[in-house]
Short mmCIF file of C-alpha atoms and ligand atoms in Angstrom, two decimals:
data_model
loop_
_atom_site.label_atom_id
_atom_site.label_comp_id
_atom_site.label_asym_id
_atom_site.label_seq_id
_atom_site.Cartn_x
_atom_site.Cartn_y
_atom_site.Cartn_z
CA UNK T 16 -3.97 -12.38 42.30
CA UNK T 17 -3.03 -11.06 38.87
CA UNK T 18 -5.25 -11.20 35.84
CA UNK T 19 -5.11 -14.31 33.61
CA UNK T 20 -5.14 -14.49 29.81
CA UNK T 21 -8.58 -16.12 29.77
CA UNK T 22 -10.19 -13.28 31.80
CA UNK T 23 -12.23 -11.04 29.51
CA UNK T 24 -11.10 -7.57 30.48
CA UNK T 25 -13.67 -5.98 28.15
CA UNK T 26 -16.52 -7.50 30.17
CA UNK T 27 -18.06 -4.63 32.20
CA UNK T 28 -17.99 -6.76 35.37
CA UNK T 29 -14.29 -7.68 35.07
CA UNK T 30 -13.41 -4.09 34.17
CA UNK T 31 -15.38 -2.58 37.04
CA UNK T 32 -13.78 -5.03 39.49
CA UNK T 33 -10.26 -4.14 38.42
CA UNK T 34 -11.00 -0.41 38.52
CA UNK T 35 -12.34 -0.85 42.06
CA UNK T 36 -9.35 -2.94 43.11
CA UNK T 37 -7.02 -0.05 42.20
CA UNK T 38 -9.48 2.69 43.28
CA UNK T 39 -9.14 4.17 39.81
CA UNK T 40 -10.91 7.45 38.98
CA UNK T 41 -11.53 8.37 35.34
CA UNK T 42 -9.98 11.55 34.03
CA UNK T 43 -12.16 13.47 31.59
CA UNK T 44 -9.30 15.62 30.36
CA UNK T 45 -7.33 12.48 29.41
CA UNK T 46 -10.33 11.21 27.46
CA UNK T 47 -10.59 8.06 29.55
CA UNK T 48 -13.45 6.06 28.07
CA UNK T 49 -12.60 2.37 28.07
CA UNK T 50 -13.89 -0.11 25.49
CA UNK T 51 -16.23 -2.84 26.70
CA UNK T 52 -17.12 -4.38 23.33
CA UNK T 53 -15.14 -7.48 22.37
CA UNK T 54 -16.36 -7.29 18.76
CA UNK T 55 -14.82 -3.87 18.29
CA UNK T 56 -11.51 -5.17 19.65
CA UNK T 57 -11.63 -7.97 17.05
CA UNK T 58 -12.55 -5.52 14.29
CA UNK T 59 -9.57 -3.33 15.21
CA UNK T 60 -7.14 -6.28 15.01
CA UNK T 61 -8.75 -7.65 11.83
CA UNK T 62 -8.84 -4.14 10.35
CA UNK T 63 -5.05 -4.01 10.23
CA UNK T 64 -4.75 -7.74 9.41
CA UNK T 65 -2.66 -8.27 12.51
CA UNK T 66 -0.39 -11.31 12.40
CA UNK T 67 2.55 -12.85 14.25
CA UNK T 68 5.11 -10.92 12.16
CA UNK T 69 3.68 -7.54 13.07
CA UNK T 70 5.18 -5.08 15.51
CA UNK T 71 2.69 -2.63 16.97
CA UNK T 72 2.71 0.74 18.69
CA UNK T 73 -0.35 1.46 20.76
CA UNK T 74 -1.13 4.95 22.00
CA UNK T 75 -3.34 5.26 25.06
CA UNK T 76 -3.69 1.65 26.30
CA UNK T 77 -5.87 2.63 29.28
CA UNK T 78 -6.16 -0.51 31.42
CA UNK T 79 -4.87 -2.69 28.58
CA UNK T 80 -8.09 -4.00 27.02
CA UNK T 81 -6.94 -3.57 23.41
CA UNK T 82 -3.31 -4.13 24.38
CA UNK T 83 -4.08 -7.73 25.41
CA UNK T 84 -5.72 -8.45 22.04
CA UNK T 85 -2.82 -6.86 20.16
CA UNK T 86 -0.29 -8.84 22.22
CA UNK T 87 -2.22 -12.04 21.59
CA UNK T 88 -2.04 -11.62 17.82
CA UNK T 89 1.15 -9.65 17.09
CA UNK T 90 4.84 -10.28 17.63
CA UNK T 91 5.29 -7.41 20.05
CA UNK T 92 3.61 -4.25 21.30
CA UNK T 93 5.00 -1.01 22.66
CA UNK T 94 2.25 1.00 24.36
CA UNK T 95 2.54 4.68 25.31
CA UNK T 96 0.39 5.76 28.26
CA UNK T 97 0.52 9.17 29.90
CA UNK T 98 -1.42 8.46 33.10
CA UNK T 99 0.87 7.15 35.86
CA UNK T 100 -2.15 5.86 37.83
CA UNK T 101 -2.73 3.27 35.11
CA UNK T 102 0.73 1.71 35.40
CA UNK T 103 -0.03 -0.69 38.30
CA UNK T 104 -3.24 -1.74 36.54
CA UNK T 105 -1.38 -2.40 33.27
CA UNK T 106 1.19 -4.37 35.24
CA UNK T 107 -1.66 -6.56 36.49
CA UNK T 108 -3.69 -6.93 33.27
CA UNK T 109 -0.62 -7.59 31.11
CA UNK T 110 1.26 -9.83 33.55
CA UNK T 111 0.76 -12.88 31.29
CA UNK T 112 2.27 -11.15 28.24
CA UNK T 113 6.03 -10.92 27.84
CA UNK T 114 5.81 -9.23 24.43
CA UNK T 115 4.45 -5.90 25.72
CA UNK T 116 6.43 -2.87 26.84
CA UNK T 117 4.73 0.11 28.47
CA UNK T 118 6.24 3.56 28.10
CA UNK T 119 4.95 6.19 30.51
CA UNK T 120 5.13 9.29 28.28
CA UNK T 121 3.05 11.92 26.58
CA UNK T 122 2.65 10.93 22.94
CA UNK T 123 2.72 14.62 22.01
CA UNK T 124 6.29 14.85 23.30
CA UNK T 125 7.73 11.54 22.17
CA UNK T 126 9.94 11.01 19.10
CA UNK T 127 8.21 8.05 17.43
CA UNK T 128 10.91 7.58 14.79
CA UNK T 129 13.45 7.15 17.59
CA UNK T 130 11.12 4.76 19.40
CA UNK T 131 10.79 2.64 16.23
CA UNK T 132 14.55 2.70 15.73
CA UNK T 133 15.21 1.62 19.33
CA UNK T 134 12.46 -0.99 19.70
CA UNK T 135 11.89 -2.34 16.20
CA UNK T 136 15.23 -1.88 14.40
CA UNK T 137 13.58 0.64 12.09
CA UNK T 138 11.11 -1.92 10.70
CA UNK T 139 7.78 -0.56 9.49
CA UNK T 140 5.18 -0.95 12.23
CA UNK T 141 1.42 -0.77 12.64
CA UNK T 142 -0.07 1.81 14.98
CA UNK T 143 -3.29 1.55 16.99
CA UNK T 144 -4.72 4.41 19.01
CA UNK T 145 -7.73 5.39 21.05
CA UNK T 146 -7.02 8.85 22.43
CA UNK T 147 -8.84 11.94 23.68
CA UNK T 148 -10.65 13.12 20.58
CA UNK T 149 -9.36 16.69 20.78
CA UNK T 150 -5.79 15.50 20.18
CA UNK T 151 -6.54 12.67 17.73
CA UNK T 152 -6.70 14.66 14.46
CA UNK T 153 -3.51 16.68 15.14
CA UNK T 154 -1.70 13.46 16.09
CA UNK T 155 -2.83 11.61 12.96
CA UNK T 156 -1.81 14.55 10.77
CA UNK T 157 1.54 14.90 12.49
CA UNK T 158 2.21 11.14 12.09
CA UNK T 159 1.38 11.36 8.38
CA UNK T 160 3.28 14.59 7.74
CA UNK T 161 6.42 13.63 9.63
CA UNK T 162 6.54 10.41 7.60
CA UNK T 163 6.98 8.15 10.64
CA UNK T 164 7.88 4.61 9.52
CA UNK T 165 4.34 3.18 9.63
CA UNK T 166 2.51 0.60 7.50
CA UNK T 167 -0.93 1.46 8.76
CA UNK T 168 -2.80 3.33 11.44
CA UNK T 169 -6.00 2.15 13.08
CA UNK T 170 -7.63 4.71 15.28
CA UNK T 171 -10.85 5.52 17.11
CA UNK T 172 -12.18 8.95 16.21
CA UNK T 173 -15.40 10.89 16.58
CA UNK T 174 -17.86 9.58 13.94
CA UNK T 175 -18.11 12.93 12.12
CA UNK T 176 -14.31 13.20 11.91
CA UNK T 177 -14.16 9.65 10.49
CA UNK T 178 -16.61 10.72 7.78
CA UNK T 179 -14.54 13.79 6.93
CA UNK T 180 -11.28 11.84 6.84
CA UNK T 181 -12.61 9.11 4.53
CA UNK T 182 -14.94 11.14 2.31
CA UNK T 183 -14.84 11.21 -1.51
CA UNK T 184 -15.43 14.20 -3.86
CA UNK T 185 -19.06 15.26 -4.11
CA UNK T 186 -19.95 13.97 -0.63
CA UNK T 187 -21.11 16.36 2.10
CA UNK T 188 -18.19 15.55 4.42
CA UNK T 189 -15.51 16.02 1.72
CA UNK T 190 -13.05 18.79 2.51
CA UNK T 191 -9.43 19.71 3.09
CA UNK T 192 -9.09 17.02 5.82
CA UNK T 193 -10.23 14.30 3.36
CA UNK T 194 -7.59 15.51 0.92
CA UNK T 195 -4.82 15.78 3.52
CA UNK T 196 -5.50 12.23 4.76
CA UNK T 197 -6.02 10.91 1.20
CA UNK T 198 -2.70 12.43 0.11
CA UNK T 199 -0.77 10.13 2.46
CA UNK T 200 -3.06 7.10 2.82
CA UNK T 201 -5.99 5.02 1.69
CA UNK T 202 -8.55 5.66 4.40
CA UNK T 203 -11.65 3.68 5.27
CA UNK T 204 -14.16 3.33 8.09
CA UNK T 205 -13.85 -0.10 9.71
CA UNK T 206 -16.85 0.17 12.01
CA UNK T 207 -19.12 2.66 13.75
CA UNK T 208 -18.91 2.42 17.55
CA UNK T 209 -21.92 3.54 19.60
CA UNK T 210 -21.57 5.42 22.90
CA UNK T 211 -22.57 2.40 24.97
CA UNK T 212 -19.47 0.49 23.87
CA UNK T 213 -17.50 2.45 26.48
CA UNK T 214 -17.27 2.95 30.26
CA UNK T 215 -18.02 5.74 31.01
CA UNK T 216 -20.28 6.57 28.05
CA UNK T 217 -18.86 9.46 25.96
CA UNK T 218 -21.11 12.22 24.60
CA UNK T 219 -20.55 11.36 20.94
CA UNK T 220 -20.61 8.31 18.68
CA UNK T 221 -17.27 7.05 17.44
CA UNK T 222 -15.82 5.18 14.49
CA UNK T 223 -12.72 3.09 13.92
CA UNK T 224 -10.83 4.15 10.81
CA UNK T 225 -7.93 2.48 9.09
CA UNK T 226 -5.28 4.34 7.12
CA UNK T 227 -3.06 2.26 4.83
CA UNK T 228 -0.07 4.50 4.32
CA UNK T 229 1.29 4.94 0.79
CA UNK T 230 5.02 4.55 0.17
CA UNK T 231 4.75 7.78 -1.83
CA UNK T 232 1.94 10.37 -1.59
CA UNK T 233 -1.05 9.69 -3.87
CA UNK T 234 -0.23 12.65 -6.14
CA UNK T 235 3.07 14.28 -7.01
CA UNK T 236 3.07 18.04 -6.49
CA UNK T 237 5.70 20.70 -7.12
CA UNK T 238 5.24 22.36 -3.73
CA UNK T 239 3.53 20.45 -0.89
CA UNK T 240 3.01 23.53 1.26
CA UNK T 241 1.29 25.39 -1.58
CA UNK T 242 -0.82 22.30 -2.40
CA UNK T 243 -2.21 22.20 1.15
CA UNK T 244 -2.71 25.98 1.16
CA UNK T 245 -4.73 25.67 -2.06
CA UNK T 246 -6.90 22.83 -0.71
CA UNK T 247 -7.57 24.74 2.52
CA UNK T 248 -8.27 27.94 0.57
CA UNK T 249 -10.70 26.11 -1.71
CA UNK T 250 -12.89 25.02 1.21
CA UNK T 251 -12.57 28.20 3.26
CA UNK T 252 -15.97 29.54 2.23
CA UNK T 253 -18.06 26.38 2.29
CA UNK T 254 -20.97 27.41 0.06
CA UNK T 255 -19.00 29.58 -2.36
CA UNK T 256 -17.42 28.62 -5.64
CA UNK T 257 -13.79 27.55 -5.73
CA UNK T 258 -13.06 30.79 -7.59
CA UNK T 259 -14.47 33.04 -4.83
CA UNK T 260 -13.08 30.98 -1.98
CA UNK T 261 -9.57 30.65 -3.37
CA UNK T 262 -9.21 34.23 -4.66
CA UNK T 263 -9.98 35.63 -1.19
CA UNK T 264 -7.70 33.16 0.61
CA UNK T 265 -4.04 33.49 1.62
CA UNK T 266 -2.90 31.69 -1.55
CA UNK T 267 -2.43 35.16 -3.08
CA UNK T 268 -3.87 34.66 -6.56
CA UNK T 269 -6.33 36.84 -8.47
CA UNK T 270 -9.74 35.75 -9.77
CA UNK T 271 -8.57 36.34 -13.32
CA UNK T 272 -5.56 34.05 -12.92
CA UNK T 273 -7.65 31.28 -11.34
CA UNK T 274 -10.18 31.57 -14.19
CA UNK T 275 -7.39 31.15 -16.74
CA UNK T 276 -6.01 28.10 -14.96
CA UNK T 277 -9.46 26.50 -14.61
CA UNK T 278 -10.09 27.06 -18.34
CA UNK T 279 -6.73 25.57 -19.20
CA UNK T 280 -7.53 22.50 -17.06
CA UNK T 281 -11.01 22.23 -18.60
CA UNK T 282 -12.67 22.72 -15.20
CA UNK T 283 -15.91 24.75 -15.01
CA UNK T 284 -15.48 28.27 -13.62
CA UNK T 285 -18.43 27.92 -11.25
CA UNK T 286 -17.26 24.63 -9.70
CA UNK T 287 -17.18 24.25 -5.91
CA UNK T 288 -14.17 22.86 -4.09
CA UNK T 289 -16.05 19.75 -2.98
CA UNK T 290 -16.30 18.51 -6.60
CA UNK T 291 -12.56 18.47 -7.29
CA UNK T 292 -10.56 15.25 -7.00
CA UNK T 293 -7.15 15.18 -5.34
CA UNK T 294 -5.56 14.83 -8.80
CA UNK T 295 -7.34 18.00 -9.98
CA UNK T 296 -6.21 19.84 -6.85
CA UNK T 297 -2.64 18.75 -7.59
CA UNK T 298 -2.87 20.14 -11.14
CA UNK T 299 -4.44 23.35 -9.88
CA UNK T 300 -1.72 23.83 -7.25
CA UNK T 301 1.07 23.08 -9.76
CA UNK T 302 -0.34 25.65 -12.19
CA UNK T 303 -0.55 28.26 -9.42
CA UNK T 304 3.04 27.39 -8.52
CA UNK T 305 4.21 27.93 -12.14
CA UNK T 306 2.34 31.21 -12.35
CA UNK T 307 3.81 32.51 -9.10
CA UNK T 308 7.33 31.51 -10.15
CA UNK T 309 7.15 33.46 -13.42
N1 LIG C 420 -7.27 1.94 24.71
C1 LIG C 420 -8.10 1.96 25.88
C2 LIG C 420 -9.47 1.41 25.55
O1 LIG C 420 -9.80 1.41 24.33
O2 LIG C 420 -10.19 1.02 26.43
C3 LIG C 420 -8.19 3.34 26.49
C4 LIG C 420 -8.63 4.45 25.60
S1 LIG C 420 -8.97 5.99 26.39
C5 LIG C 420 -10.14 6.64 25.20
C6 LIG C 420 -7.57 7.04 26.05
C7 LIG C 420 -6.29 6.68 26.75
O3 LIG C 420 -5.25 7.55 26.29
C8 LIG C 420 -6.33 6.84 28.26
O4 LIG C 420 -5.75 5.73 28.88
C9 LIG C 420 -5.49 8.10 28.52
O5 LIG C 420 -4.89 8.14 29.81
C10 LIG C 420 -4.48 8.03 27.39
N2 LIG C 420 -3.89 9.33 27.00
C11 LIG C 420 -4.50 10.53 26.98
N3 LIG C 420 -3.67 11.49 26.53
C12 LIG C 420 -2.49 10.87 26.25
C13 LIG C 420 -1.23 11.33 25.76
N4 LIG C 420 -1.03 12.62 25.46
N5 LIG C 420 -0.22 10.43 25.60
C14 LIG C 420 -0.43 9.11 25.90
N6 LIG C 420 -1.60 8.63 26.37
C15 LIG C 420 -2.63 9.49 26.55
#
């Protein structure tokens, strides 16, 4: 008998039964830790204000726990799952939902813009993901950089990564990742998720973060590549001043020139990178750009 809508797939008993039924074995390398906390599922859907007009892409549906909640609330869901062994399970757990399509592919190899064009007539969509943590940051950055047609992203990440992605100037976790994420989106932590919210328990605590993607980047810069080089260079030597860190980085600018620019921008010479706002980084990068051009 197939699973019904009213069955609570996130209940450990229901989940364990279905895993047994299909003799499923977890794969560590695919980061298979499945959510067993119904509150977190609600917080994910609420976090992106999911409604009946929304089209959703889910990456890494697992056995379909979040997928069912997304399908319940949204217009339609396209879910990308790499593990073939999960397909019969998804067929069972999603049998009551006719607004879900499963694509058996590796998200690292798929062209998401094409997928949106083919499935959603190029409409802006919302994206939800719970993936192996070692591929999550590169995937988020590649989604943001390649300007895929997304309204928002809600994603489970390692707690420390969530703090770095959402951090503000002056905070311990603030760095080049905070700036890169903040350039493209307004980022916030939706909820912290403890290890025991998953089967099997992972080694680290997690957090759900939401990124509301800007139509245009938060700051306008003359050269994006140089801007990101400058922000990375500024945080290269964590406890050093911006001046020391940047002048010994691959930006290729002398201490004297940085000093002049900082003076011009009315920024203290002994400032550390972690104190600078994204707007100040944009000004700094634009001034370096002008200097290099002349
Ligand atoms: N969303 C489910 C949940 O919350 O219970 C499962 C999350 S589990 C942490 C990660 C899922 O991503 C697994 O189902 C895994 O097979 C899948 N996955 C791992 N690497 C993938 C990839 N490169 N492309 C697509 N799916 C992948």
